[in-house]
Amino acid sequence: MNRITTLFETKKSGVLSVYFTAGYPKLNDTLRTLVALQEQGIDMVEIGIPFSDPMADGPVIQQANMQALNNGMSLRLLFEQLKDFRRTIRIPVILMGYLNPVMQFGFENFCRTCAETGVDGMIVPDLPFAEYQSDYKEITERYDVKMIMLISPETPDERIRLIDTHTNGFI
């Protein structure tokens, strides 16, 4: 069973999730950061995939992205850093990033590599929900990689229910 599913079945409230950018502040800090967060009792971690044009992010995350990229971080290197992380990390791990790097890696290859390394889910904010349903849902389900969609306070209840029905992580 996916660790995200297990977390929400066993902890009904007060789930603490922390986000950080892979390769920031130093290139090889990713695993060290995961270990430190787990040791502090964090329930789940979102690792940001650095991207050169993070337009939807604020200045702090934009700066972290640029520093990580300047350090040499890439999606391929991130997966290399994560290849044995399940030896020590038990909490759910989600990769969060823009669609462009995921598509450059290949969507199915991305999902397969997530499954092989032990990544539990993904957040791809610029992947339209309709496109996810028609083109990518089957792939995420095949590899049991949870797709987490974002909503806003203005999202109508009907759309929230639709997203909730067709995704399998959390909103």
CSV table of C-alpha atoms in Angstrom, one decimal:
chain,number,residue,atom,x,y,z
A,1,MET,CA,0.0,0.0,0.0
A,2,ASN,CA,1.2,3.5,-0.8
A,3,ARG,CA,2.7,5.4,2.2
A,4,ILE,CA,0.4,8.4,1.5
A,5,THR,CA,-2.7,6.2,1.8
A,6,THR,CA,-1.3,4.6,5.0
A,7,LEU,CA,-0.5,8.0,6.5
A,8,PHE,CA,-4.1,9.3,6.0
A,9,GLU,CA,-5.6,6.1,7.2
A,10,THR,CA,-3.6,6.1,10.4
A,11,LYS,CA,-3.5,9.8,11.2
A,12,LYS,CA,-6.8,11.5,10.8
A,13,SER,CA,-5.6,15.1,11.6
A,14,GLY,CA,-2.6,17.2,12.3
A,15,VAL,CA,-0.5,15.8,9.4
A,16,LEU,CA,2.6,18.0,9.0
A,17,SER,CA,4.1,18.1,5.5
A,18,VAL,CA,7.3,20.1,4.7
A,19,TYR,CA,8.5,21.4,1.3
A,20,PHE,CA,12.1,21.9,0.4
A,21,THR,CA,13.9,22.3,-2.9
A,22,ALA,CA,16.2,19.5,-4.0
A,23,GLY,CA,19.9,20.5,-4.2
A,24,TYR,CA,19.4,23.5,-2.0
A,25,PRO,CA,21.3,25.0,-0.2
A,26,LYS,CA,24.0,22.5,-1.4
A,27,LEU,CA,23.8,20.0,-4.2
A,28,ASN,CA,24.1,16.9,-2.0
A,29,ASP,CA,21.8,18.1,0.9
A,30,THR,CA,18.7,16.3,-0.3
A,31,LEU,CA,19.1,13.0,1.6
A,32,ARG,CA,20.5,14.8,4.6
A,33,THR,CA,17.5,17.1,4.7
A,34,LEU,CA,15.1,14.1,4.4
A,35,VAL,CA,16.8,12.4,7.3
A,36,ALA,CA,16.7,15.5,9.5
A,37,LEU,CA,13.0,16.1,8.7
A,38,GLN,CA,12.1,12.5,9.5
A,39,GLU,CA,14.1,12.7,12.8
A,40,GLN,CA,12.1,15.8,13.8
A,41,GLY,CA,8.8,13.9,13.4
A,42,ILE,CA,7.6,15.4,10.1
A,43,ASP,CA,4.8,13.2,8.6
A,44,MET,CA,5.4,13.7,4.9
A,45,VAL,CA,7.8,15.6,2.7
A,46,GLU,CA,7.4,17.4,-0.6
A,47,ILE,CA,10.7,17.7,-2.6
A,48,GLY,CA,10.7,20.5,-5.1
A,49,ILE,CA,12.2,19.8,-8.5
A,50,PRO,CA,14.3,22.8,-9.5
A,51,PHE,CA,13.1,24.6,-12.6
A,52,SER,CA,14.6,27.6,-14.4
A,53,ASP,CA,11.3,29.4,-14.9
A,54,PRO,CA,9.2,28.9,-11.7
A,55,MET,CA,6.7,31.6,-12.5
A,56,ALA,CA,4.0,30.4,-10.1
A,57,ASP,CA,6.4,30.5,-7.1
A,58,GLY,CA,7.3,33.3,-4.9
A,59,PRO,CA,10.7,34.9,-4.6
A,60,VAL,CA,12.0,32.5,-1.9
A,61,ILE,CA,11.3,29.4,-3.9
A,62,GLN,CA,12.5,31.1,-7.1
A,63,GLN,CA,15.8,31.8,-5.5
A,64,ALA,CA,16.1,28.3,-4.1
A,65,ASN,CA,15.4,26.9,-7.6
A,66,MET,CA,18.1,29.1,-9.1
A,67,GLN,CA,20.7,28.1,-6.4
A,68,ALA,CA,19.9,24.4,-6.8
A,69,LEU,CA,20.3,24.7,-10.6
A,70,ASN,CA,23.5,26.6,-10.2
A,71,ASN,CA,24.7,23.8,-7.9
A,72,GLY,CA,24.1,21.3,-10.7
A,73,MET,CA,20.8,19.8,-9.6
A,74,SER,CA,18.6,18.1,-12.3
A,75,LEU,CA,15.8,15.6,-12.2
A,76,ARG,CA,18.1,12.8,-13.2
A,77,LEU,CA,20.5,13.7,-10.4
A,78,LEU,CA,17.6,13.9,-7.9
A,79,PHE,CA,16.5,10.4,-8.8
A,80,GLU,CA,20.1,9.2,-8.4
A,81,GLN,CA,20.3,10.8,-5.0
A,82,LEU,CA,17.0,9.1,-4.1
A,83,LYS,CA,17.8,5.6,-5.4
A,84,ASP,CA,18.5,4.1,-1.9
A,85,PHE,CA,16.7,6.6,0.3
A,86,ARG,CA,14.1,4.0,1.4
A,87,ARG,CA,16.9,2.3,3.4
A,88,THR,CA,16.5,5.1,6.0
A,89,ILE,CA,13.4,7.1,5.1
A,90,ARG,CA,10.0,5.7,6.1
A,91,ILE,CA,7.7,8.7,5.7
A,92,PRO,CA,5.8,9.5,2.4
A,93,VAL,CA,7.8,11.5,-0.1
A,94,ILE,CA,6.2,13.5,-2.9
A,95,LEU,CA,8.0,15.2,-5.8
A,96,MET,CA,6.6,18.7,-6.7
A,97,GLY,CA,7.5,20.5,-9.9
A,98,TYR,CA,6.5,21.9,-13.2
A,99,LEU,CA,5.3,19.8,-16.1
A,100,ASN,CA,8.2,20.8,-18.4
A,101,PRO,CA,11.0,18.8,-16.6
A,102,VAL,CA,8.6,15.9,-16.1
A,103,MET,CA,7.8,15.8,-19.9
A,104,GLN,CA,11.5,16.2,-20.8
A,105,PHE,CA,12.2,13.1,-18.6
A,106,GLY,CA,9.2,11.4,-20.1
A,107,PHE,CA,5.9,11.1,-18.1
A,108,GLU,CA,5.8,7.3,-18.0
A,109,ASN,CA,9.6,7.2,-17.3
A,110,PHE,CA,9.1,9.7,-14.5
A,111,CYS,CA,6.3,7.6,-12.9
A,112,ARG,CA,8.3,4.3,-13.3
A,113,THR,CA,11.4,5.9,-11.7
A,114,CYS,CA,9.3,7.3,-8.9
A,115,ALA,CA,8.0,3.8,-8.2
A,116,GLU,CA,11.4,2.2,-8.5
A,117,THR,CA,13.0,4.7,-6.1
A,118,GLY,CA,10.1,4.7,-3.6
A,119,VAL,CA,8.6,8.1,-4.3
A,120,ASP,CA,5.0,8.0,-3.3
A,121,GLY,CA,3.3,10.8,-5.2
A,122,MET,CA,3.6,13.9,-7.3
A,123,ILE,CA,2.3,17.5,-7.5
A,124,VAL,CA,2.5,19.0,-11.0
A,125,PRO,CA,0.6,22.3,-10.6
A,126,ASP,CA,0.6,23.3,-14.3
A,127,LEU,CA,-0.8,19.9,-15.5
A,128,PRO,CA,-4.5,20.7,-16.3
A,129,PHE,CA,-6.9,18.3,-14.6
A,130,ALA,CA,-8.7,17.4,-17.9
A,131,GLU,CA,-5.3,16.5,-19.5
A,132,TYR,CA,-4.3,14.4,-16.5
A,133,GLN,CA,-7.6,12.5,-16.7
A,134,SER,CA,-7.4,11.8,-20.5
A,135,ASP,CA,-3.6,11.3,-20.9
A,136,TYR,CA,-1.9,10.5,-17.7
A,137,LYS,CA,-4.2,9.0,-15.0
A,138,GLU,CA,-3.8,5.5,-16.2
A,139,ILE,CA,0.0,5.8,-16.1
A,140,THR,CA,0.0,7.1,-12.5
A,141,GLU,CA,-2.3,4.3,-11.4
A,142,ARG,CA,-0.2,1.7,-13.1
A,143,TYR,CA,2.8,2.7,-11.0
A,144,ASP,CA,0.8,3.5,-7.9
A,145,VAL,CA,2.2,7.1,-7.8
A,146,LYS,CA,-0.4,9.3,-6.3
A,147,MET,CA,-1.3,12.5,-8.2
A,148,ILE,CA,-2.1,15.3,-5.9
A,149,MET,CA,-4.0,18.2,-7.4
A,150,LEU,CA,-4.1,21.7,-6.1
A,151,ILE,CA,-7.3,23.7,-5.5
A,152,SER,CA,-7.9,27.3,-4.4
A,153,PRO,CA,-10.3,28.8,-1.9
A,154,GLU,CA,-12.4,29.8,-4.9
A,155,THR,CA,-12.6,26.3,-6.4
A,156,PRO,CA,-16.3,25.4,-6.6
A,157,ASP,CA,-17.5,22.4,-4.5
A,158,GLU,CA,-18.5,20.5,-7.6
A,159,ARG,CA,-15.0,20.8,-9.1
A,160,ILE,CA,-13.5,19.7,-5.8
A,161,ARG,CA,-15.7,16.6,-5.7
A,162,LEU,CA,-14.7,15.9,-9.3
A,163,ILE,CA,-11.0,16.2,-8.6
A,164,ASP,CA,-11.4,14.1,-5.4
A,165,THR,CA,-13.2,11.4,-7.3
A,166,HIS,CA,-10.5,11.1,-10.0
A,167,THR,CA,-7.3,11.4,-8.0
A,168,ASN,CA,-5.9,9.1,-5.4
A,169,GLY,CA,-3.7,10.9,-3.0
A,170,PHE,CA,-5.1,14.0,-1.3
A,171,ILE,CA,-6.1,17.5,-2.4
